[in-house]
XYZ file of C-alpha atoms in Angstrom:
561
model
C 200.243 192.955 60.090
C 197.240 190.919 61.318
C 195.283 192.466 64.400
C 193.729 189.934 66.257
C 190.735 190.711 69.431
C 190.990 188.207 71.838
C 188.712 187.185 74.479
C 190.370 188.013 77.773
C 191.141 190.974 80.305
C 194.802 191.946 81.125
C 194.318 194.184 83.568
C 191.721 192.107 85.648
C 194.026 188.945 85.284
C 196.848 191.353 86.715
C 194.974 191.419 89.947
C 193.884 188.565 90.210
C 197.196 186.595 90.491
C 198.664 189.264 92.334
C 196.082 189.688 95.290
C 194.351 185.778 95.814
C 193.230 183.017 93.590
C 190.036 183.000 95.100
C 189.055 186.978 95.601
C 186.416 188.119 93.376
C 187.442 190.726 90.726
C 184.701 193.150 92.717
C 186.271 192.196 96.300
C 189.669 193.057 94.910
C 188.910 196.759 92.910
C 186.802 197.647 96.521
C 190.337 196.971 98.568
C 192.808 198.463 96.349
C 190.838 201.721 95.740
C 189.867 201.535 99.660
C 193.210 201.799 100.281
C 195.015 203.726 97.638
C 191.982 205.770 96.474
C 190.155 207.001 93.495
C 191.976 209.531 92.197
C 194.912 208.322 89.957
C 198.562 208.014 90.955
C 201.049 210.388 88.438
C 202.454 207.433 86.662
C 198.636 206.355 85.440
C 197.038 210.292 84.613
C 194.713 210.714 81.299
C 194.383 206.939 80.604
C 191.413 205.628 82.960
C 187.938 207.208 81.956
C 184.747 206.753 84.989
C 182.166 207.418 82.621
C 182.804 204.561 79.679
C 184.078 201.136 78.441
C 187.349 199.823 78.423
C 187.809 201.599 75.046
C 187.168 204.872 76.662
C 189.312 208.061 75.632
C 191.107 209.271 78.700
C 188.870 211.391 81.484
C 188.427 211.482 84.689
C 189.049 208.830 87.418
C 186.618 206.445 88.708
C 185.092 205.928 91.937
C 184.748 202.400 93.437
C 181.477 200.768 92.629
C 180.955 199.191 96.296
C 179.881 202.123 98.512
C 183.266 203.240 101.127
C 183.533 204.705 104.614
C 182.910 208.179 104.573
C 185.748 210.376 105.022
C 188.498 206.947 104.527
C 191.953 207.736 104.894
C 194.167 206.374 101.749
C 197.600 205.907 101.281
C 199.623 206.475 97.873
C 201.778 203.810 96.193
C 205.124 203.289 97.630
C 206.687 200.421 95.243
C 206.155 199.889 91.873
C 204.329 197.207 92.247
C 201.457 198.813 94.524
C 201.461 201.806 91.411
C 200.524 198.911 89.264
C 197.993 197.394 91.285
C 196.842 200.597 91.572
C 196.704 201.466 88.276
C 195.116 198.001 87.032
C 192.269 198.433 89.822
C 191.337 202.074 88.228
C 191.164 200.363 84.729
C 188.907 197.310 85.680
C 187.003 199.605 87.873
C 185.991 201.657 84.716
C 184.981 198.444 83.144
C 183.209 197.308 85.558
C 181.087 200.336 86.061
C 180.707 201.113 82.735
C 178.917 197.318 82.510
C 176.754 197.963 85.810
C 175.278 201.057 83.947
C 174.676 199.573 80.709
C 173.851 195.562 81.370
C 172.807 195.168 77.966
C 176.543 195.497 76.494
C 178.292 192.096 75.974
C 179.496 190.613 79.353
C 183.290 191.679 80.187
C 185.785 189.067 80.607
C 186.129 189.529 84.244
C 182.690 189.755 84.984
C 182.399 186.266 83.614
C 185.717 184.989 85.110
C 185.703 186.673 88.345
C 188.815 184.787 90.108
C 191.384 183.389 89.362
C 190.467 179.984 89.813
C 187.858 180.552 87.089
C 190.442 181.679 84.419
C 192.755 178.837 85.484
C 189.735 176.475 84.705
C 188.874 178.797 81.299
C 192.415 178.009 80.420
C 192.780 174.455 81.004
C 189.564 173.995 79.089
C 190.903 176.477 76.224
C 194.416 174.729 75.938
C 193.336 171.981 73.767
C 190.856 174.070 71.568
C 193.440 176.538 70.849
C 193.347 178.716 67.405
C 196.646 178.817 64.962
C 197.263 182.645 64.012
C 198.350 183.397 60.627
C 202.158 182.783 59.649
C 202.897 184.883 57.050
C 202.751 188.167 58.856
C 203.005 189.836 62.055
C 200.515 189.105 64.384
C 199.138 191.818 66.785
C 196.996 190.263 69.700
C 194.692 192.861 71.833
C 192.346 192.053 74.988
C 189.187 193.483 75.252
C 190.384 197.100 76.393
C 192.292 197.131 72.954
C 195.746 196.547 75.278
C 198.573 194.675 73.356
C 198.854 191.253 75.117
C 201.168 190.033 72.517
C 203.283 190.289 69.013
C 204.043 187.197 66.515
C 206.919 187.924 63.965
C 207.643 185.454 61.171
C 211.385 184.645 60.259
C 213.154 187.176 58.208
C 212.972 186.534 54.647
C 216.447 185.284 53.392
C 218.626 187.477 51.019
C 218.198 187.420 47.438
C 221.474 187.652 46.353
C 222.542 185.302 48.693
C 225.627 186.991 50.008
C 224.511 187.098 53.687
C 223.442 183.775 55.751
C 219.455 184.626 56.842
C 219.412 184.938 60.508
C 217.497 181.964 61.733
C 220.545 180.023 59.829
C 222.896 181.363 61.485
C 221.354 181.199 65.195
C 220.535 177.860 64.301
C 224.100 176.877 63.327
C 226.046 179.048 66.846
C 223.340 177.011 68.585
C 224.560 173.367 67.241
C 227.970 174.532 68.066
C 227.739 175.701 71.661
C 225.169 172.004 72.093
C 228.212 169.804 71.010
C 231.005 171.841 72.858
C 229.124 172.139 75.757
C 228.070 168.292 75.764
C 224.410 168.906 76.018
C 222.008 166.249 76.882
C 219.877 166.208 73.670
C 217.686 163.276 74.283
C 216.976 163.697 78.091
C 213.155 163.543 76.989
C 211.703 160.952 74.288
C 212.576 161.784 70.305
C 209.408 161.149 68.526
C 210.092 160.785 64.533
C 206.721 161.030 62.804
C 205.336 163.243 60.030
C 202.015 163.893 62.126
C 201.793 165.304 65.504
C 201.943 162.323 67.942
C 199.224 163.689 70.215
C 196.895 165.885 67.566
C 197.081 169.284 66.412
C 198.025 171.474 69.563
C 198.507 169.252 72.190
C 200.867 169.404 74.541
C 202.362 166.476 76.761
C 202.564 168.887 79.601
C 199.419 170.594 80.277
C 198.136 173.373 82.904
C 196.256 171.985 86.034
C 195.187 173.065 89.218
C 197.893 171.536 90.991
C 200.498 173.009 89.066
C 198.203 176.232 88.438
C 200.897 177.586 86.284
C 203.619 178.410 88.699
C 206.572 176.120 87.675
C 208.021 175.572 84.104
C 209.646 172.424 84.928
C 207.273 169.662 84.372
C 209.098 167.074 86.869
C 210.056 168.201 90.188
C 213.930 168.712 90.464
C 215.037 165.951 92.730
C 212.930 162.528 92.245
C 215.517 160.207 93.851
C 214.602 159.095 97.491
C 216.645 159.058 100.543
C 217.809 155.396 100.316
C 218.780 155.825 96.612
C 220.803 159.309 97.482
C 222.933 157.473 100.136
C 223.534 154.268 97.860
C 224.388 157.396 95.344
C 226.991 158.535 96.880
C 228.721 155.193 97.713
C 228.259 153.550 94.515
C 229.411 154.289 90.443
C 227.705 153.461 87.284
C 227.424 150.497 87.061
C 227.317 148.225 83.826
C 223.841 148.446 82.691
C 224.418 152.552 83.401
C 227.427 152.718 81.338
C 225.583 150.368 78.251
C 222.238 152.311 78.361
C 223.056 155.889 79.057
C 219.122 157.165 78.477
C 218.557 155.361 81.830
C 220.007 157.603 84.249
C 220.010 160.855 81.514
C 222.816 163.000 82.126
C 224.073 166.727 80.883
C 222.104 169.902 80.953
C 219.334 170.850 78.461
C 218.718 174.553 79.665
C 221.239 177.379 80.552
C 220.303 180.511 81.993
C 222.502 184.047 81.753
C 222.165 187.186 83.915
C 224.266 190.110 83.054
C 222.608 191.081 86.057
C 219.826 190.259 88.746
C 219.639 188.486 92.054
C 219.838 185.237 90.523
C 217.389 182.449 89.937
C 216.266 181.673 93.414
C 218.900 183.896 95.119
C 218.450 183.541 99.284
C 219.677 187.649 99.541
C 216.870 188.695 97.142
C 214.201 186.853 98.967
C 212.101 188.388 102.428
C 212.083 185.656 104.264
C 216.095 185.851 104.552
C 215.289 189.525 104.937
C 212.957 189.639 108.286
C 216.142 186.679 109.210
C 218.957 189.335 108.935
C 217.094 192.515 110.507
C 216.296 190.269 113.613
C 220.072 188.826 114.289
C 222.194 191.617 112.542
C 223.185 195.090 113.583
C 224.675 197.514 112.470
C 223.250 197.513 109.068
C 224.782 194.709 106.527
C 225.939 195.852 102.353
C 226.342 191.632 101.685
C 222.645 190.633 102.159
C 219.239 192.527 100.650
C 215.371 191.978 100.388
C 215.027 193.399 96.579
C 211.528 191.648 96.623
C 208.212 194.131 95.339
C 206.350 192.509 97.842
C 202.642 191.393 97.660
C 199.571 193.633 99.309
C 198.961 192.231 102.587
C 195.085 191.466 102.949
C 192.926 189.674 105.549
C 188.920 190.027 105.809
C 188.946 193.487 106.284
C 190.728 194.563 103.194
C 194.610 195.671 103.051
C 196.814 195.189 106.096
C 198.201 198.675 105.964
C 200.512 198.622 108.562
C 202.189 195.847 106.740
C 202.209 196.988 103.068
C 206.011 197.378 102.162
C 206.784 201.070 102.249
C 204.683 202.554 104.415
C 205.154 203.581 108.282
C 208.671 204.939 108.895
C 210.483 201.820 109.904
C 212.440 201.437 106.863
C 213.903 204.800 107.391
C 216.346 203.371 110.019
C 217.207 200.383 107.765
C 218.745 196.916 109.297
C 220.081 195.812 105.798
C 221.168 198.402 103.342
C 219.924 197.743 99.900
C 221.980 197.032 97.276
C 221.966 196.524 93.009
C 221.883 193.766 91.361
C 224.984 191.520 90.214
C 226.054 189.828 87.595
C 224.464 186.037 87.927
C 225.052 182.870 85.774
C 223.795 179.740 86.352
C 226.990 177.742 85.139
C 230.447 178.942 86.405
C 231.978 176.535 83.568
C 234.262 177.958 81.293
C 233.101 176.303 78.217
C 229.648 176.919 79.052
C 230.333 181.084 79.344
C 232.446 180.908 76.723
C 229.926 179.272 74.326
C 227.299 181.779 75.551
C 228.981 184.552 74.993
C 229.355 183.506 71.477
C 225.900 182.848 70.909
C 224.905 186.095 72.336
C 226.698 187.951 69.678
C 226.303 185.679 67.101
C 222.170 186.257 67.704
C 222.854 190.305 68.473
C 219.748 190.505 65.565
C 217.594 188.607 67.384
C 218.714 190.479 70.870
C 217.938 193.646 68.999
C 214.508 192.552 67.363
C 213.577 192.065 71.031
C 214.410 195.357 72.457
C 212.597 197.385 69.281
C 209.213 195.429 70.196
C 208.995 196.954 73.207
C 210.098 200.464 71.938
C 207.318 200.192 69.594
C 204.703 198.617 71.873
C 205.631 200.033 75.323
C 207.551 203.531 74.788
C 206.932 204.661 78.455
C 207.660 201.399 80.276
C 210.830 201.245 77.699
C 211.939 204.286 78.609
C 211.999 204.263 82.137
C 213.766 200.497 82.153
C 216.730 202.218 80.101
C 216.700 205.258 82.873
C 217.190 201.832 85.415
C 219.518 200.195 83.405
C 221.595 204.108 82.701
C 221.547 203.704 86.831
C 223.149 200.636 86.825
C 225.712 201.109 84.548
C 226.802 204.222 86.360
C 226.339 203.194 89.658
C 226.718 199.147 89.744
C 230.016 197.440 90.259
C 232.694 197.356 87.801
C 231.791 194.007 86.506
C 228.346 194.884 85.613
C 228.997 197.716 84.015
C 231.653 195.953 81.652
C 228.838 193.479 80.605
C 226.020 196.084 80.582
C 228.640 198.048 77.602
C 228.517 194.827 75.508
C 225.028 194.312 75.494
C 222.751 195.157 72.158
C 219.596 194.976 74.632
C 220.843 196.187 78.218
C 217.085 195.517 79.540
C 215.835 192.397 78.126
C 219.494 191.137 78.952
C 218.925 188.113 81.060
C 218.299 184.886 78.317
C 217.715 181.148 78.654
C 218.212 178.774 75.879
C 216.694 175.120 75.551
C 217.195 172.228 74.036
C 214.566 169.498 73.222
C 212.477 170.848 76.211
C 208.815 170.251 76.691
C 207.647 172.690 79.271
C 204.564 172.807 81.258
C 201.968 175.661 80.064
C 202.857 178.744 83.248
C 203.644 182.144 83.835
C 206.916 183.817 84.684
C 205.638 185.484 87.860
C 208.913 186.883 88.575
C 209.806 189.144 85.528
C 209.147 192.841 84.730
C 205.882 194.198 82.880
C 207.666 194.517 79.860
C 207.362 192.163 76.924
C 209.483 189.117 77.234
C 210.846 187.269 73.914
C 210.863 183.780 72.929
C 212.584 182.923 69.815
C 212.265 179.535 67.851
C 214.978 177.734 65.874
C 215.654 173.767 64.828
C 214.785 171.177 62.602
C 211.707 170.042 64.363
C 207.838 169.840 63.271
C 205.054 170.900 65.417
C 206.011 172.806 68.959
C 203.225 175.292 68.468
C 203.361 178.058 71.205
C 200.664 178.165 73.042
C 198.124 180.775 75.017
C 195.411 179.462 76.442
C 194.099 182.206 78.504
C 193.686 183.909 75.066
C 192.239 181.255 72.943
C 195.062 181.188 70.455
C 198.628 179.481 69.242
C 201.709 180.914 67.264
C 203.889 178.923 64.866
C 207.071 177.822 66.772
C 209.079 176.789 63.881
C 212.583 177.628 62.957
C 212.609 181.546 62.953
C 209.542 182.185 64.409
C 209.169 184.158 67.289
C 206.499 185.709 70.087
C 207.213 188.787 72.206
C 204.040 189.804 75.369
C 203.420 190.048 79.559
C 204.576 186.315 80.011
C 204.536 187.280 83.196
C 200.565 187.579 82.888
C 199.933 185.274 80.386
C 199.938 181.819 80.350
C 202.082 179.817 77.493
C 203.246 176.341 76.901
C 204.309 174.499 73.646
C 202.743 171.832 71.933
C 204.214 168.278 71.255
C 207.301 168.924 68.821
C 208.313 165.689 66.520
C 211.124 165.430 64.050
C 210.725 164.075 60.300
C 211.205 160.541 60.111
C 214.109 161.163 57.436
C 215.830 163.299 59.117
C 219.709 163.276 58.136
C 220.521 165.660 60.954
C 220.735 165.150 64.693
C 217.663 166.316 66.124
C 217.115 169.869 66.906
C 214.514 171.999 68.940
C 215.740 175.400 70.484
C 213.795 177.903 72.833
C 215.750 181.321 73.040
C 214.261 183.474 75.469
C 215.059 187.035 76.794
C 213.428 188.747 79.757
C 214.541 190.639 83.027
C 213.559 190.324 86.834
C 211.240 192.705 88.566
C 213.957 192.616 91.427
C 216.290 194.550 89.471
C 214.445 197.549 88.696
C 212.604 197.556 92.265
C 216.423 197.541 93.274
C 217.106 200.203 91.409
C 214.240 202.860 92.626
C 215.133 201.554 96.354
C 219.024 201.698 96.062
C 218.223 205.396 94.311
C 216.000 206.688 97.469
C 218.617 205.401 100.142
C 221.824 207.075 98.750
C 219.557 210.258 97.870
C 219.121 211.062 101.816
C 215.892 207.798 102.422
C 213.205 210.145 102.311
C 211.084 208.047 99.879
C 211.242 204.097 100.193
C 211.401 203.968 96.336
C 212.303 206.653 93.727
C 208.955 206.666 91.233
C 211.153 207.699 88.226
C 212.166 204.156 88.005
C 208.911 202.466 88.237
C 207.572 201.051 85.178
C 203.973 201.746 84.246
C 201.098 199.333 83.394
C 200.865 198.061 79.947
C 199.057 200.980 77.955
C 196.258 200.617 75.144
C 197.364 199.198 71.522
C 198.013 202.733 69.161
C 199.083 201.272 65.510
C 199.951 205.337 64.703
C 201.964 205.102 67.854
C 203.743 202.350 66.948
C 204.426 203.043 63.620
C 205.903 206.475 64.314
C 208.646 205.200 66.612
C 209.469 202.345 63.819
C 209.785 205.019 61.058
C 211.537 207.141 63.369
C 213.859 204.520 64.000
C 214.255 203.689 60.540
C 215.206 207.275 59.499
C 217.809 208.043 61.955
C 219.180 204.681 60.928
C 222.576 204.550 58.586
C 222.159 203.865 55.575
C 224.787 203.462 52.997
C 224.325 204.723 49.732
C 224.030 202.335 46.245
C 226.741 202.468 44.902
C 228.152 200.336 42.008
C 231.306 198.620 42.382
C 234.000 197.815 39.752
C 234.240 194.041 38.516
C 230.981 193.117 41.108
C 227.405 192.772 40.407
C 225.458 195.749 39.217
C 222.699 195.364 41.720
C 224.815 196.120 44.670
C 223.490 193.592 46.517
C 225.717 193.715 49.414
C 224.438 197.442 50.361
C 221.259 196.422 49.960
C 221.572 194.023 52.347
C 223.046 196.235 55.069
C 220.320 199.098 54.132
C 217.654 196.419 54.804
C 219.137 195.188 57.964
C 219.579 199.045 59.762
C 216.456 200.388 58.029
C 213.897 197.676 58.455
């Protein structure tokens, strides 16, 4: 492995995009811990220390740095979310003390970004000065607490004996199949053949900027047509020119998204607005229609708006809308197009798996308590999702969206769980680096390659991909990622509390914790205790085959590594 420091504070960044663009760091730790307090909530005991640096042992909680009202009342977390916050503003609080007593140390990350704003400027300035990591090993990224803000893994190296197709291979070929069953658009953006990268090393067509700010993926806005040209639309057919130059009005999809379950992408019942809508024109209490949302902390000038911070008061113990899980949700209702995906999906169970042991090596308590959400679900959810919850190889990291020749601008995926999403590579393209600019650096994103941290957090794009000007085959470029929705495990804590009597707004078993502190002997022990309990078949030497047994060793390497 290659352990790599880089320049940049999770935590901090956390908060930032979570309270206000334009709060200082300072402003921000003074509100939370005004209003939740100093002393630690259960879910973040023994890992904040008051008296030292961000790579402090555990100790004792901090106290705010801004002096407080004496004798102020605080309130504990209530949603998983708030525990986060809460959690994140003890850790940057310890930083940030442990700098005002010692001024001397190098300046923390935070101290020298303060808002938001400043790391979104940081970034845009770091995206084209980004650093390639090393290819031929894993890659382990840490922030300046030592926390794990991401994991590079190389392709798999192909068998020997060639008995067995290597993984990437045969991704890449289920891929090509479900693209030409599924009549994909493959050339709804610009195929650039060239043996150098068309705009330099590391640049990509679709950079972060301050309008953008790295809240959207989608580099064009969905609907570009104007009202005239939607009601000639509508009244009119392709006409000749259409039909003769079919790049001219590009047609077919080039992403697909799956949800074994969620609240869909976008879903109206998952969202608050529809929420305060339903509890103001519906009684008694309706199952159909939810507000699943971890809401934000309410602030204005005087710090947090406690009467509105989701969870508190006793309102929601008379509830107008009874909470419900999460369903199964697809984008496509075609039958090719679930047909094809479910194909994929077992045909790339490896990669599925490789995705869910990441974060069983790097998170073990967040891991942990999303399997104790997902158990819930498949004992509790509807029949349907617990049918597709028994098929899959990673029930938490189930939801997955595939893409095809898609340059994306750099963002975040503000919506998904603190866990470590996954974003696998495969084609026959050059180039289509991924990129981090928050954190200085870019991973290969060739064939194979794949990168697995807090997207949610961190910002990422990809780099201008190109294809070799000989190339025999059509042209290529997949993006395989898996990841899950907050909603679904705030669901799941909320759902738990209401059928248990709604004495708590949110069970805390459910609630996944912050991201904890890099431990390599951590890690490793969960990886050798995976690889132990593992079967293994024996070597054994069969008659009128090779003597090297080649096809055991294969399936040794495959459950033991």
């Amino acid at each position: 492995r290659h352990l790599h420091q880089v320049d940049f504070d999770l935590m901090a960044v956390f908060l930032m995009q979570e309270m206000g663009a334009d709060l200082d760091i300072r402003d921000i730790v003074r509100m939370i811990l005004g209003h939740f307090g100093n002393g630690p909530h259960p879910l973040t005991t023994g890992n904040v220390s008051a008296s030292a640096g961000p790579h402090a042992s555990p100790g004792p909680p901090p106290t705010a740095t801004h002096r407080q009202p004496p004798a102020q009342i605080t309130f504990s977390p209530k949603t998983p979310l708030q525990a986060q916050i809460h959690h994140a503003a003890l850790l940057v609080n310890a930083t940030l003390r442990h700098y005002d007593r010692t001024p001397t140390t190098s300046i923390p990350f935070c101290v020298r970004y303060p808002t938001y704003t400043d790391v979104l400027a940081y970034s845009i300035f770091m995206e084209k000065r980004c650093v390639p990591l090393p290819e031929d090993r894993m890659v382990v990224l840490i922030d300046g607490a030592g926390i794990c803000v991401g994991v590079g893994v190389p392709p798999i190296p192909a068998d020997e004996d060639g008995l067995y197709l290597a993984h990437d291979e045969r991704a890449l070929m289920s891929l090509n199949d479900m693209v030409l069953k599924c009549k994909w658009n493959a050339e709804k953006e610009k195929i650039v053949y060239s043996e150098v990268p068309p705009l330099g090393d590391l640049q990509t067509p679709h950079p972060l900027d301050m309008v953008n700010k790295g809240d959207h993926r989608d580099p064009k806005p969905k609907e570009t047509k104007t009202t005239t040209q939607k009601s000639q639309s509508k009244s009119k057919k392709l006409s000749t020119k259409d039909v003769a130059n079919p790049t001219s009005k590009p047609r077919g999809k080039t992403t697909i998204s799956f949800q074994p379950y969620g609240f869909g992408l976008g879903d109206v019942h998952s969202s608050y607005s529809k929420l305060i809508s339903i509890m103001k024109t519906d009684w008694p209490p309706q199952i159909n229609s939810t507000g699943m949302q971890d809401l934000k902390i309410p602030l204005d000038r005087n710090g947090v708006q406690t009467s509105e911070v989701q969870g508190h008061g006793t309102s929601w113990k008379v509830p107008r809308v009874v909470p419900t899980l999460p369903n199964p949700q697809r984008e496509s209702p075609n039958a090719v197009d679930a047909r094809e995906m479910a194909k994929v999906s077992h045909e790339m169970c490896f990669y599925s798996t490789l995705s869910l042991w990441i974060n069983k090596g790097f998170l073990s308590q967040s891991i942990a308590v999303a399997e104790k959400g997902v158990k819930y679900l498949q004992e509790k959810g509807c029949e349907l999702l617990q049918e597709n919850l028994s098929f899959e190889k990673n029930p938490v990291l189930a939801a997955r969206t595939i893409s095809l020749n898609t340059q994306i601008t750099t963002h975040r995926d503000k919506k998904n769980a603190l866990l470590f999403d996954s974003n696998f590579f495969f084609g026959n393209h050059l180039g289509g680096d991924f990129l981090l600019p928050s954190l200085g650096v870019a991973y290969c994103g060739l064939q194979g390659f794949s990168f697995h941290g807090p997207l949610r957090i961190v910002l990422h794009g990809v780099a201008k991909f190109h294809f070799p000007p000989n190339l025999q085959q059509p042209p290529r470029r997949y993006s395989v990622a898996y990841w899950a929705r907050e909603s679904s495990f705030f669901s799941v804590g909320r759902v738990s509390a209401y059928t248990s009597g709604n004495k708590v707004f949110n069970h805390d078993e459910y609630w996944i914790p912050m991201y904890p502190k890099y431990n390599f002997n951590a890690v490793h022990e969960v990886y050798s205790t995976q690889k132990s309990s593992s079967r293994i078949r024996p070597h054994r030497k069969k008659k009128g085959g090779c003597n090297t047994g080649g096809g055991c060793s294969k399936k040794s390497r495959l459950s033991g590594d």
